[in-house]
C-alpha positions as a Python dict, from the first residue, in 0.01 Angstrom:
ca = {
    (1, 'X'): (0, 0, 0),
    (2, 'X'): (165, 321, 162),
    (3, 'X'): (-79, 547, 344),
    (4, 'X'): (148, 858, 284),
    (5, 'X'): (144, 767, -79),
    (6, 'X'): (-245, 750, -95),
    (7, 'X'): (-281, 1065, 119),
    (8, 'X'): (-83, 1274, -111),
    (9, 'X'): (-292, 1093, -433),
    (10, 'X'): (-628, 1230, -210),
    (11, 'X'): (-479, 1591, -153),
    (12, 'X'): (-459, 1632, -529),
    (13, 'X'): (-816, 1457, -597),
    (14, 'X'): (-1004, 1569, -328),
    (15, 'X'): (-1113, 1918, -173),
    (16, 'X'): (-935, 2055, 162),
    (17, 'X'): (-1232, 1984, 328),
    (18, 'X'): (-1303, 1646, 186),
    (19, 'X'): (-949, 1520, 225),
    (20, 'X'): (-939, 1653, 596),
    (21, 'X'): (-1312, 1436, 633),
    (22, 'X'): (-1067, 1125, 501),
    (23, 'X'): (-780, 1159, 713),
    (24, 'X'): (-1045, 1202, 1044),
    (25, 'X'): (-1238, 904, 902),
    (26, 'X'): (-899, 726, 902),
    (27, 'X'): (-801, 805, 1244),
    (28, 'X'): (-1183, 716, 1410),
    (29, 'X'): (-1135, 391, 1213),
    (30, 'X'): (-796, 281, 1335),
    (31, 'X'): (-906, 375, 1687),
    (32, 'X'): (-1228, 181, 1671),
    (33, 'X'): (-1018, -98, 1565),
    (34, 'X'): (-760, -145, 1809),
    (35, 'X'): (-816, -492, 1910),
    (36, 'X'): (-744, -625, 1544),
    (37, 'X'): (-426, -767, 1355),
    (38, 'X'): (-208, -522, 1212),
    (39, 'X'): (-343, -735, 857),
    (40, 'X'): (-662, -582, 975),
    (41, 'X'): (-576, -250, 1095),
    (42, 'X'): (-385, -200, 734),
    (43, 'X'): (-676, -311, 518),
    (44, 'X'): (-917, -63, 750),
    (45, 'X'): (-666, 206, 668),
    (46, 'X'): (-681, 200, 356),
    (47, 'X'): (-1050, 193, 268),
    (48, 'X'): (-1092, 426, 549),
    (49, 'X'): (-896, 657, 323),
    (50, 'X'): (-971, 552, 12),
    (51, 'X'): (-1382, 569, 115),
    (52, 'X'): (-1470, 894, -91),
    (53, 'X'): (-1221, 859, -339),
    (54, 'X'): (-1516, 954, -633),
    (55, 'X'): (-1699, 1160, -395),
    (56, 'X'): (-1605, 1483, -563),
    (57, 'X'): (-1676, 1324, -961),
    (58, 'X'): (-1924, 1553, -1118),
    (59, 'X'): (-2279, 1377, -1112),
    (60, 'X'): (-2286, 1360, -1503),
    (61, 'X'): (-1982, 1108, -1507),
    (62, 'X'): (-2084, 928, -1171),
    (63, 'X'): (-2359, 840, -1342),
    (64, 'X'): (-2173, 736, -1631),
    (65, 'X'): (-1961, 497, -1451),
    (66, 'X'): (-2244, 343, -1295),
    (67, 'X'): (-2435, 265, -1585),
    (68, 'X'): (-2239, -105, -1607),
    (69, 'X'): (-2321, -157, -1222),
    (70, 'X'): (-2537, -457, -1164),
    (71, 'X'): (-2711, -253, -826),
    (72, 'X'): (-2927, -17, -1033),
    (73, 'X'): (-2997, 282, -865),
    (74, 'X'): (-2982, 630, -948),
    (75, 'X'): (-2979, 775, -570),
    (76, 'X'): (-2706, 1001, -644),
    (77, 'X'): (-2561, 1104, -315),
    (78, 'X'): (-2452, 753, -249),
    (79, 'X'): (-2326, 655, -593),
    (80, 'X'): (-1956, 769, -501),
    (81, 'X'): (-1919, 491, -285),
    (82, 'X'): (-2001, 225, -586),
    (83, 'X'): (-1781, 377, -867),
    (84, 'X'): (-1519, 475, -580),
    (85, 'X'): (-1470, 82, -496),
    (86, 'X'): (-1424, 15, -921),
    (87, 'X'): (-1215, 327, -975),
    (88, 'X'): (-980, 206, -648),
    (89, 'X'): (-966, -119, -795),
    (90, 'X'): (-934, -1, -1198),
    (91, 'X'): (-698, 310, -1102),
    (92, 'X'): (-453, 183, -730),
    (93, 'X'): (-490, -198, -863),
    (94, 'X'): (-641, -254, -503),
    (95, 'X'): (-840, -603, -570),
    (96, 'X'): (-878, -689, -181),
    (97, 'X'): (-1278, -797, -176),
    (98, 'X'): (-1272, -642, 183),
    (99, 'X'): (-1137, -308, 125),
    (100, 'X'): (-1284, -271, -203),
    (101, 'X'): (-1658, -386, 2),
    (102, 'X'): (-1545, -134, 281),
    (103, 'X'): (-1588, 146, -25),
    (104, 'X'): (-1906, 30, -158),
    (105, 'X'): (-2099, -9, 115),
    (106, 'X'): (-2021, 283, 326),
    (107, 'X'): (-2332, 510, 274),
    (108, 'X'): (-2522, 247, 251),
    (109, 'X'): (-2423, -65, 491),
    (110, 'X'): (-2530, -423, 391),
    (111, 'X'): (-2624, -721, 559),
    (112, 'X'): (-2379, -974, 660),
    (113, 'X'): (-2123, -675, 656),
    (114, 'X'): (-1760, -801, 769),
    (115, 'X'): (-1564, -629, 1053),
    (116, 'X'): (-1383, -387, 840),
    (117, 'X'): (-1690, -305, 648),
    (118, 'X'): (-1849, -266, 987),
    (119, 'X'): (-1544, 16, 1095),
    (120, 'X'): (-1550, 225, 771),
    (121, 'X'): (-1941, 255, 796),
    (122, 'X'): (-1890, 338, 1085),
    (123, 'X'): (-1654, 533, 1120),
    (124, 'X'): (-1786, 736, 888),
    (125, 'X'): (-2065, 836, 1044),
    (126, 'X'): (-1945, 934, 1357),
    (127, 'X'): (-1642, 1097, 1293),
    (128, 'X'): (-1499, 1376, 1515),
    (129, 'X'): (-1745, 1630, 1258),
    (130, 'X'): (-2039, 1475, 1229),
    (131, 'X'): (-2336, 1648, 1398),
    (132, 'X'): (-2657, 1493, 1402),
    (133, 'X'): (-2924, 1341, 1619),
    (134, 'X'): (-2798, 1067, 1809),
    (135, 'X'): (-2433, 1034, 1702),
    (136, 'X'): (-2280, 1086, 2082),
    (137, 'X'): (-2455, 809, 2153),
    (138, 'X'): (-2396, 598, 1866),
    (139, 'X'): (-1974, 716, 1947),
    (140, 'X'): (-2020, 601, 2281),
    (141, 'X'): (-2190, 261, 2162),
    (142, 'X'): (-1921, 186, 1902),
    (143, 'X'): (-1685, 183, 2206),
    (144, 'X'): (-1904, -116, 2376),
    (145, 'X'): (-2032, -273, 2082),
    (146, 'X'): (-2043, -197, 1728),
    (147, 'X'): (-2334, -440, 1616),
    (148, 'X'): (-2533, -169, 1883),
    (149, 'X'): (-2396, 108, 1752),
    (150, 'X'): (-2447, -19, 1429),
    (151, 'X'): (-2817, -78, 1438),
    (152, 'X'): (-2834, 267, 1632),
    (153, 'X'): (-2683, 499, 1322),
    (154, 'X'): (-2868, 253, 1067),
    (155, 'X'): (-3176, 298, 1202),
    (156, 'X'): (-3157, 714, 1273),
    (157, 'X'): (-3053, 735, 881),
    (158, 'X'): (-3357, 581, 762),
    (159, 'X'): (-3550, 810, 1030),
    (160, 'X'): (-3381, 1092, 882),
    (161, 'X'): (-3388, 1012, 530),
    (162, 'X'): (-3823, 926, 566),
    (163, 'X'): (-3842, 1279, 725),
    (164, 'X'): (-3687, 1456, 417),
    (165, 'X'): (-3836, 1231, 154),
    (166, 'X'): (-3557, 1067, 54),
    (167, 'X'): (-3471, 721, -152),
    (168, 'X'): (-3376, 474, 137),
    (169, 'X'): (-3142, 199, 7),
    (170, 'X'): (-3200, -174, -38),
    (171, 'X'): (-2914, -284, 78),
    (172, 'X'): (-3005, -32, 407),
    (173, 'X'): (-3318, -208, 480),
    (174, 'X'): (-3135, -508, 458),
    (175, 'X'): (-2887, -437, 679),
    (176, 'X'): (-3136, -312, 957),
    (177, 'X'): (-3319, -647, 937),
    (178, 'X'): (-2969, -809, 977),
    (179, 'X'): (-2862, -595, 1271),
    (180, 'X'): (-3196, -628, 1439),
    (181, 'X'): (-3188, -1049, 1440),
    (182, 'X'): (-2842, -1049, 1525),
    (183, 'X'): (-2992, -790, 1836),
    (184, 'X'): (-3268, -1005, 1941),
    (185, 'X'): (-3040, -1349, 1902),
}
């Protein structure tokens, strides 16, 4: 699919702000993928771009769209990521199980995540913007080893979200307890 095509599709959908968040998620996911296949490096692109495609959907009809959704919960800021990977598929006819996975799980990670789903999470969350405890380190991690930098970010989001009282994730949890057996393998 052509990236110029799907940035000009964002710049109408999405907020200044929120489109500029894409295009810098985009360009810390093609960099933290330069030892890939250019099969690789496309697919990353585009659900690097395509990550917060619902993002901006007013909560009233995300939560419409995720009634059908067999993962049932109602933690609304990461519900974008869910109905973003159906409306991508439904709306750009994108049915690649990767990118489409890349989408869904990017707030939240998973275990067993593949390499691409591994970049956009990333990616992500360390973006040039991103501010937060820990993310230098987790930037200068991803450079080394992204299963490391990986279990860093994972694990300082579910530190941050206990502090404030917030819904952690399943599929979070999960992906900690993947990231730390693969860590002490």
């Amino acid at each position: 699919m052509n990236l110029d095509y799907l940035k000009n599709l964002l710049k109408k959908k999405l907020s200044l702000p929120r489109y500029e968040h894409s295009i810098r998620v985009l360009d810390t996911a093609l960099e933290l993928s330069n030892s890939l296949s250019s099969h690789d490096k496309e697919k990353i692109a585009i659900a690097s771009l395509l990550h917060d495609y619902a993002k901006e959907l007013p909560k009233q009809r995300l939560i419409e769209l995720y009634q059908s959704k067999e993962e049932k919960t109602l933690n609304l800021p990461i519900l974008h990521s869910f109905v973003g990977a159906d409306l991508v598929e439904k709306e750009l006819n994108i049915t690649d199980v990767e990118i489409l996975n890349a989408i869904k799980y990017h707030t939240t990670g998973k275990a067993k995540m593949s390499l691409i789903e591994k970049i956009v999470y990333l990616a992500d969350a360390i973006e040039p913007k991103r501010s937060y405890h820990a993310v230098d380190k987790i930037r200068e991690l991803a450079k080394i080893n992204i299963d490391k930098a990986l279990l860093l970010e994972v694990k300082e989001k579910i530190k941050y979200l206990k502090s404030e009282g917030l819904q952690i994730d399943n599929n979070s949890i999960e992906m900690l307890k993947w990231l730390t057996e693969k860590e002490g393998k």
